[in-house]
Amino acid sequence: MYQLLLCWRYLRTRYLAMVCIVSVMLGVATLIVVNSVMGGFSTKLRERLHGLLSDVVLEAYDPVYGFAHPEHKMAVIRSDPFLNERIEAMAPTLEIFAMIQFSYGQSDLARPVRLIGIEPESRSRVGGFAEFLVLNKNQAKFELTPEARQYNEMRNRFKPAMQPTPIAFESVDGKPPPDQPPSREFVPECAILGYAISHYRADNPDEHGNHDVRLLQPGDDVILTTISGHGLKPCNARFAVCDYFRSEMSEYDSNYVFVPLEYLQKLRTMEGRVTSIQIRLKDGVTDRAAVVQRLKQLFQGGVQVLTWEDKQGALLAAISIEKGILNILLFLIIAVAGFGILAIFSMIVVEKTRDIGIMKALGASNGGILKIFLGYGLLLGLLGAALGTVLGVSITVYINEIEHFLAHATGQEIFPRKVYYFDKIPTDIRAWQVALVNLGSVAIAVLFSVLPALRASLLHPVRALRYE
Amino acid sequence: MTTEFPLLAARGLTKAYRRHRIEVPVLNGLDLSVMPGEFLCIVGASGSGKSTLLHLLGTLDQPDQGTILFDGERIDNVSIRRRDQLRNQSFGFIFQFYHLLPELTALENVLMPRLIQASVFGWLWKQREYRRQAMELLDLVGLGERIHHRPREMSGGEMQRAAIARALMSKPRILFADEPTGNLDEERGGEIVQLLRMLNRQEGLTIIMVTHNMELVSPTDRVVRLVKGRVEGASPTRGLNSIEPRSGVPLRKAL
Ligand SMILES: Nc1ncnc2c1ncn2[C@@H]1O[C@H](COP(=O)(O)OP(=O)(O)OP(=O)(O)O)[C@@H](O)[C@H]1O
Ligand SMILES: [Mg+2]
């Protein structure tokens, strides 16, 4: 009982102890903020990746030629009752690298991209596509709006080079020239461009506060060059921009160009072939491993069966390793706080030597004295951790405001939104993580008070009483 | 009390301090018996081992040789737990430098033995009663008005009174006082000794007091002088149960 009283009094009368509390507090706050922000990044990233990638992918071993008869494979999958029960949707996809060329102002630009042939309906059902479209959100289609169409025609009229030169028929033998063959209305093939291909971020916003400058309007032409499936010969075609794909994952937004599957197959002279089948599982399907197993059994190694984590495994692993290392490093901060506790406690024990003797003379046991100082360490740890939690959580919650303020105060952008495509710093406070950090720091505080506490408890009462 | 057994009896106590292989012998086969209700003064030159003896008798330290019996129970070699318990419940201590805990108020200091004894629940259960007792004791020593004062807000005499109240808190059988007046002026010191005498007379409390100041010793006290690690004049080979006569030797003579 007296331990409680004394701990409390020591806490109130010893300002040195505040140093311990502050150091534990700072350590805990840092750990919470860093974990929450890193957790926020990785959760957001996972979310986006998962939103973008289908649950499971059947992928050809050969990324150029792909495999034939996707509809046959899908039928096989559908005929398996186990898989049929679990699969929501499937989408055949033909993916190939390509170059995109277009002109902006006076200059011609070219970039490497990933060209993806899809069927809008099936791809939309698999997810991670239609919801990221800018103009026709959730209504994926390769179609120009009437205005865009008109604009497209207008532009092409002023670009005679792009039009076939009309053949001049001369009158022969005084006969009037024959009627020109009836021309079919030209419908350009459409392409959905990654947002970062078709836009760039200006350093200064325009009058609407918009950072993004659009390089390609709907209806603008682009030329996509890739290789055919026959002898890897180059082939190209003209497409009209009909929409933008904006997932906020820069890797995807700056690389993906979606075009109609059938047209791409024709262009590459590989009709009926695809490079992958994207599979979306029904919500609540937990036995993904079993699905993968079954698919592998079904196709006997003819294709690869990958989950979305397999496809992004390296990135996710890198993030989690980074987080782990950072945590270890940051726990050193608390260890430093621990040494502070050790030093300060040792001082307090020396200072309290006589009091310890008195308490022993009054019948306090060694264990009782031990408990005073362990309890004191615990109290400091708890207080530090509690304050640190409050501080850390408030910093995390207001991190965007704090960043704004600091950016204003220092004139230096701390979180360049250009780099990340997040308009806010993502955070994710996990209760168990906070609890773990708290537990760890309290444990360290107690651990480092063990030594001084033991010294105090083993003091000989007479020596302590005689101590001046 | 018809047949008087000593409340505290020491036989052949030997104690030496060892420092850097040099042995400082302090007590040398000392014998001593204390009867219930006695007021025993221990005198002796500085460094003669008075404090050492008191610490041994009060189980704060252990003798190298010899035995100590308290109420018939051997206490020099009992478990550390039992010794803690004895100090907590059967013995009271007061010291030259008062030794109050500076963070606690007078009341809390007085309550300390009970606080040490009680568990959290035991404390919550009994604290009213303990507080009342502590206030009574503070009243008794004349500090009724000062219960919420910290030691640094009190004079030496007041601190010593608080220390006495603390020593009485757990209703001890023996009160050990190590030069309780050593740091006080004559008048304050006289008051403290008067208080102790009053306790001895009215409550029948057994008191063992170490002192330098012969003025404080009353003719009714039994005086024991330490010389060369022994009680002067006592033969070292007394039987355990033999009782030393209450020496009414006037002090001047003893000196
Ligand atoms: N821890 C120790 N190590 C070595 N010697 C010690 C130790 N404690 C006490 N002594 C020695 O033991 C002897 C007795 O000490 P003690 O304090 O019992 O004497 P005292 O009679 O109480 O003296 P005083 O009247 O000054 O209080 C002294 O000579 C002292 O130097
Ligand atoms: Mg002494």
PDB file of C-alpha atoms in Angstrom, chain A residues 287-457:
ATOM      1  CA  ASP A 287     -10.457 -20.225 -49.648  1.00  0.00           C
ATOM      2  CA  ARG A 288      -8.530 -18.496 -52.366  1.00  0.00           C
ATOM      3  CA  ALA A 289      -5.685 -20.945 -52.005  1.00  0.00           C
ATOM      4  CA  ALA A 290      -8.078 -23.799 -52.778  1.00  0.00           C
ATOM      5  CA  VAL A 291      -9.299 -21.981 -55.872  1.00  0.00           C
ATOM      6  CA  VAL A 292      -5.746 -21.506 -57.067  1.00  0.00           C
ATOM      7  CA  GLN A 293      -5.032 -25.153 -56.377  1.00  0.00           C
ATOM      8  CA  ARG A 294      -8.075 -26.278 -58.317  1.00  0.00           C
ATOM      9  CA  LEU A 295      -7.201 -24.055 -61.269  1.00  0.00           C
ATOM     10  CA  LYS A 296      -3.693 -25.415 -61.339  1.00  0.00           C
ATOM     11  CA  GLN A 297      -5.071 -28.940 -61.327  1.00  0.00           C
ATOM     12  CA  LEU A 298      -7.450 -28.084 -64.117  1.00  0.00           C
ATOM     13  CA  PHE A 299      -4.845 -26.717 -66.486  1.00  0.00           C
ATOM     14  CA  GLN A 300      -1.933 -28.902 -65.499  1.00  0.00           C
ATOM     15  CA  GLY A 301       0.721 -26.262 -65.909  1.00  0.00           C
ATOM     16  CA  GLY A 302      -0.478 -25.052 -69.282  1.00  0.00           C
ATOM     17  CA  VAL A 303      -0.863 -21.586 -67.830  1.00  0.00           C
ATOM     18  CA  GLN A 304       0.327 -19.822 -64.725  1.00  0.00           C
ATOM     19  CA  VAL A 305      -2.179 -19.302 -61.952  1.00  0.00           C
ATOM     20  CA  LEU A 306      -1.335 -16.211 -59.955  1.00  0.00           C
ATOM     21  CA  THR A 307      -3.048 -14.259 -57.225  1.00  0.00           C
ATOM     22  CA  TRP A 308      -2.848 -10.509 -57.133  1.00  0.00           C
ATOM     23  CA  GLU A 309      -0.434 -10.690 -54.256  1.00  0.00           C
ATOM     24  CA  ASP A 310       1.827 -12.937 -56.323  1.00  0.00           C
ATOM     25  CA  LYS A 311       1.858 -10.305 -58.999  1.00  0.00           C
ATOM     26  CA  GLN A 312       2.744  -7.508 -56.602  1.00  0.00           C
ATOM     27  CA  GLY A 313       4.505  -9.666 -54.037  1.00  0.00           C
ATOM     28  CA  ALA A 314       7.858  -7.931 -54.256  1.00  0.00           C
ATOM     29  CA  LEU A 315       6.383  -4.507 -53.675  1.00  0.00           C
ATOM     30  CA  LEU A 316       4.247  -5.600 -50.752  1.00  0.00           C
ATOM     31  CA  ALA A 317       7.129  -7.520 -49.212  1.00  0.00           C
ATOM     32  CA  ALA A 318       9.405  -4.509 -49.603  1.00  0.00           C
ATOM     33  CA  ILE A 319       6.923  -2.311 -47.805  1.00  0.00           C
ATOM     34  CA  SER A 320       6.484  -4.705 -44.939  1.00  0.00           C
ATOM     35  CA  ILE A 321      10.239  -5.219 -44.577  1.00  0.00           C
ATOM     36  CA  GLU A 322      10.737  -1.481 -44.579  1.00  0.00           C
ATOM     37  CA  LYS A 323       8.140  -1.111 -41.888  1.00  0.00           C
ATOM     38  CA  GLY A 324       9.706  -3.834 -39.796  1.00  0.00           C
ATOM     39  CA  ILE A 325      13.161  -2.297 -39.943  1.00  0.00           C
ATOM     40  CA  LEU A 326      11.820   1.135 -39.186  1.00  0.00           C
ATOM     41  CA  ASN A 327      10.027  -0.271 -36.164  1.00  0.00           C
ATOM     42  CA  ILE A 328      13.172  -1.829 -34.824  1.00  0.00           C
ATOM     43  CA  LEU A 329      15.051   1.425 -35.288  1.00  0.00           C
ATOM     44  CA  LEU A 330      12.316   3.407 -33.639  1.00  0.00           C
ATOM     45  CA  PHE A 331      12.137   1.069 -30.704  1.00  0.00           C
ATOM     46  CA  LEU A 332      15.703   2.094 -30.084  1.00  0.00           C
ATOM     47  CA  ILE A 333      14.295   5.506 -29.267  1.00  0.00           C
ATOM     48  CA  ILE A 334      12.344   3.946 -26.472  1.00  0.00           C
ATOM     49  CA  ALA A 335      15.407   1.996 -25.446  1.00  0.00           C
ATOM     50  CA  VAL A 336      17.181   5.346 -25.150  1.00  0.00           C
ATOM     51  CA  ALA A 337      14.317   6.515 -23.000  1.00  0.00           C
ATOM     52  CA  GLY A 338      14.874   3.322 -21.019  1.00  0.00           C
ATOM     53  CA  PHE A 339      18.484   4.243 -20.356  1.00  0.00           C
ATOM     54  CA  GLY A 340      17.290   7.638 -19.224  1.00  0.00           C
ATOM     55  CA  ILE A 341      15.034   5.888 -16.759  1.00  0.00           C
ATOM     56  CA  LEU A 342      17.927   3.720 -15.627  1.00  0.00           C
ATOM     57  CA  ALA A 343      20.142   6.725 -14.987  1.00  0.00           C
ATOM     58  CA  ILE A 344      17.504   8.829 -13.310  1.00  0.00           C
ATOM     59  CA  PHE A 345      16.302   5.955 -11.177  1.00  0.00           C
ATOM     60  CA  SER A 346      19.802   5.169 -10.054  1.00  0.00           C
ATOM     61  CA  MET A 347      20.115   8.769  -8.959  1.00  0.00           C
ATOM     62  CA  ILE A 348      16.820   8.626  -7.134  1.00  0.00           C
ATOM     63  CA  VAL A 349      17.816   5.415  -5.365  1.00  0.00           C
ATOM     64  CA  VAL A 350      21.027   7.013  -4.166  1.00  0.00           C
ATOM     65  CA  GLU A 351      19.131  10.063  -3.055  1.00  0.00           C
ATOM     66  CA  LYS A 352      16.560   7.932  -1.274  1.00  0.00           C
ATOM     67  CA  THR A 353      19.034   5.617   0.411  1.00  0.00           C
ATOM     68  CA  ARG A 354      18.210   6.848   3.872  1.00  0.00           C
ATOM     69  CA  ASP A 355      14.482   6.709   3.263  1.00  0.00           C
ATOM     70  CA  ILE A 356      14.908   3.127   2.151  1.00  0.00           C
ATOM     71  CA  GLY A 357      16.701   2.418   5.428  1.00  0.00           C
ATOM     72  CA  ILE A 358      13.875   4.046   7.360  1.00  0.00           C
ATOM     73  CA  MET A 359      11.261   2.017   5.596  1.00  0.00           C
ATOM     74  CA  LYS A 360      13.206  -1.143   6.298  1.00  0.00           C
ATOM     75  CA  ALA A 361      13.491  -0.150   9.936  1.00  0.00           C
ATOM     76  CA  LEU A 362       9.726   0.200   9.927  1.00  0.00           C
ATOM     77  CA  GLY A 363       9.415  -3.327   8.602  1.00  0.00           C
ATOM     78  CA  ALA A 364       9.270  -2.874   4.839  1.00  0.00           C
ATOM     79  CA  SER A 365      10.430  -6.048   3.106  1.00  0.00           C
ATOM     80  CA  ASN A 366      12.936  -6.172   0.284  1.00  0.00           C
ATOM     81  CA  GLY A 367      10.142  -7.098  -2.069  1.00  0.00           C
ATOM     82  CA  GLY A 368       8.159  -4.119  -0.861  1.00  0.00           C
ATOM     83  CA  ILE A 369      10.990  -1.724  -1.635  1.00  0.00           C
ATOM     84  CA  LEU A 370      11.503  -3.409  -5.009  1.00  0.00           C
ATOM     85  CA  LYS A 371       7.871  -2.797  -5.760  1.00  0.00           C
ATOM     86  CA  ILE A 372       8.176   0.924  -5.051  1.00  0.00           C
ATOM     87  CA  PHE A 373      10.714   1.409  -7.773  1.00  0.00           C
ATOM     88  CA  LEU A 374       9.226  -1.069 -10.208  1.00  0.00           C
ATOM     89  CA  GLY A 375       5.903   0.591  -9.606  1.00  0.00           C
ATOM     90  CA  TYR A 376       7.525   3.944 -10.180  1.00  0.00           C
ATOM     91  CA  GLY A 377       8.969   2.718 -13.465  1.00  0.00           C
ATOM     92  CA  LEU A 378       5.605   1.311 -14.404  1.00  0.00           C
ATOM     93  CA  LEU A 379       3.903   4.560 -13.519  1.00  0.00           C
ATOM     94  CA  LEU A 380       6.363   6.620 -15.557  1.00  0.00           C
ATOM     95  CA  GLY A 381       6.049   4.172 -18.427  1.00  0.00           C
ATOM     96  CA  LEU A 382       2.275   4.210 -18.296  1.00  0.00           C
ATOM     97  CA  LEU A 383       2.097   7.965 -18.094  1.00  0.00           C
ATOM     98  CA  GLY A 384       4.627   8.406 -20.866  1.00  0.00           C
ATOM     99  CA  ALA A 385       2.856   5.860 -23.013  1.00  0.00           C
ATOM    100  CA  ALA A 386      -0.545   7.402 -22.367  1.00  0.00           C
ATOM    101  CA  LEU A 387       0.664  10.903 -23.179  1.00  0.00           C
ATOM    102  CA  GLY A 388       2.583   9.546 -26.153  1.00  0.00           C
ATOM    103  CA  THR A 389      -0.521   7.794 -27.410  1.00  0.00           C
ATOM    104  CA  VAL A 390      -2.551  10.959 -27.133  1.00  0.00           C
ATOM    105  CA  LEU A 391       0.178  12.954 -28.857  1.00  0.00           C
ATOM    106  CA  GLY A 392       0.820  10.341 -31.524  1.00  0.00           C
ATOM    107  CA  VAL A 393      -2.818   9.800 -32.332  1.00  0.00           C
ATOM    108  CA  SER A 394      -3.534  13.513 -32.499  1.00  0.00           C
ATOM    109  CA  ILE A 395      -0.551  14.095 -34.767  1.00  0.00           C
ATOM    110  CA  THR A 396      -1.712  11.249 -36.958  1.00  0.00           C
ATOM    111  CA  VAL A 397      -5.261  12.501 -37.109  1.00  0.00           C
ATOM    112  CA  TYR A 398      -4.194  16.062 -37.884  1.00  0.00           C
ATOM    113  CA  ILE A 399      -1.189  15.166 -39.954  1.00  0.00           C
ATOM    114  CA  ASN A 400      -2.498  16.860 -43.071  1.00  0.00           C
ATOM    115  CA  GLU A 401      -3.192  20.078 -41.210  1.00  0.00           C
ATOM    116  CA  ILE A 402       0.224  19.893 -39.601  1.00  0.00           C
ATOM    117  CA  GLU A 403       1.810  19.310 -42.972  1.00  0.00           C
ATOM    118  CA  HIS A 404      -0.022  22.306 -44.389  1.00  0.00           C
ATOM    119  CA  PHE A 405       1.113  24.444 -41.541  1.00  0.00           C
ATOM    120  CA  LEU A 406       4.713  23.319 -41.794  1.00  0.00           C
ATOM    121  CA  ALA A 407       4.689  23.751 -45.537  1.00  0.00           C
ATOM    122  CA  HIS A 408       3.438  27.278 -45.024  1.00  0.00           C
ATOM    123  CA  ALA A 409       5.879  28.051 -42.275  1.00  0.00           C
ATOM    124  CA  THR A 410       8.917  26.711 -44.059  1.00  0.00           C
ATOM    125  CA  GLY A 411       7.842  27.348 -47.626  1.00  0.00           C
ATOM    126  CA  GLN A 412       8.882  23.830 -48.476  1.00  0.00           C
ATOM    127  CA  GLU A 413       6.424  21.197 -49.566  1.00  0.00           C
ATOM    128  CA  ILE A 414       6.924  18.268 -47.248  1.00  0.00           C
ATOM    129  CA  PHE A 415       4.561  15.877 -48.909  1.00  0.00           C
ATOM    130  CA  PRO A 416       4.755  16.546 -52.640  1.00  0.00           C
ATOM    131  CA  ARG A 417       1.428  15.414 -53.923  1.00  0.00           C
ATOM    132  CA  LYS A 418       2.865  15.197 -57.401  1.00  0.00           C
ATOM    133  CA  VAL A 419       4.954  12.241 -56.378  1.00  0.00           C
ATOM    134  CA  TYR A 420       2.309  10.219 -54.660  1.00  0.00           C
ATOM    135  CA  TYR A 421      -0.995  10.896 -56.345  1.00  0.00           C
ATOM    136  CA  PHE A 422      -2.553  10.974 -52.901  1.00  0.00           C
ATOM    137  CA  ASP A 423      -4.157  14.298 -52.204  1.00  0.00           C
ATOM    138  CA  LYS A 424      -3.868  13.577 -48.484  1.00  0.00           C
ATOM    139  CA  ILE A 425      -1.314  11.751 -46.438  1.00  0.00           C
ATOM    140  CA  PRO A 426      -2.995   8.424 -45.869  1.00  0.00           C
ATOM    141  CA  THR A 427      -2.997   7.176 -42.303  1.00  0.00           C
ATOM    142  CA  ASP A 428      -4.224   4.031 -40.718  1.00  0.00           C
ATOM    143  CA  ILE A 429      -4.262   3.821 -36.922  1.00  0.00           C
ATOM    144  CA  ARG A 430      -4.467   0.233 -35.801  1.00  0.00           C
ATOM    145  CA  ALA A 431      -5.633  -0.298 -32.267  1.00  0.00           C
ATOM    146  CA  TRP A 432      -3.516  -3.412 -31.801  1.00  0.00           C
ATOM    147  CA  GLN A 433      -0.457  -1.598 -33.080  1.00  0.00           C
ATOM    148  CA  VAL A 434      -0.977   1.249 -30.659  1.00  0.00           C
ATOM    149  CA  ALA A 435      -1.533  -1.281 -27.899  1.00  0.00           C
ATOM    150  CA  LEU A 436       1.649  -3.114 -28.847  1.00  0.00           C
ATOM    151  CA  VAL A 437       3.704   0.064 -28.879  1.00  0.00           C
ATOM    152  CA  ASN A 438       2.275   0.979 -25.491  1.00  0.00           C
ATOM    153  CA  LEU A 439       2.944  -2.444 -24.080  1.00  0.00           C
ATOM    154  CA  GLY A 440       6.471  -2.465 -25.435  1.00  0.00           C
ATOM    155  CA  SER A 441       7.366   0.912 -24.045  1.00  0.00           C
ATOM    156  CA  VAL A 442       5.855   0.204 -20.644  1.00  0.00           C
ATOM    157  CA  ALA A 443       7.734  -3.088 -20.584  1.00  0.00           C
ATOM    158  CA  ILE A 444      10.972  -1.273 -21.428  1.00  0.00           C
ATOM    159  CA  ALA A 445      10.335   1.300 -18.722  1.00  0.00           C
ATOM    160  CA  VAL A 446       9.782  -1.443 -16.149  1.00  0.00           C
ATOM    161  CA  LEU A 447      12.697  -3.478 -17.442  1.00  0.00           C
ATOM    162  CA  PHE A 448      15.121  -0.614 -17.084  1.00  0.00           C
ATOM    163  CA  SER A 449      13.900   0.170 -13.601  1.00  0.00           C
ATOM    164  CA  VAL A 450      14.576  -3.400 -12.463  1.00  0.00           C
ATOM    165  CA  LEU A 451      18.269  -2.780 -11.859  1.00  0.00           C
ATOM    166  CA  PRO A 452      17.960   0.328  -9.669  1.00  0.00           C
ATOM    167  CA  ALA A 453      14.971  -1.235  -7.937  1.00  0.00           C
ATOM    168  CA  LEU A 454      16.965  -4.347  -7.126  1.00  0.00           C
ATOM    169  CA  ARG A 455      19.784  -2.230  -5.806  1.00  0.00           C
ATOM    170  CA  ALA A 456      17.368  -0.355  -3.600  1.00  0.00           C
ATOM    171  CA  SER A 457      15.739  -3.481  -2.279  1.00  0.00           C
TER     172      SER A 457
END
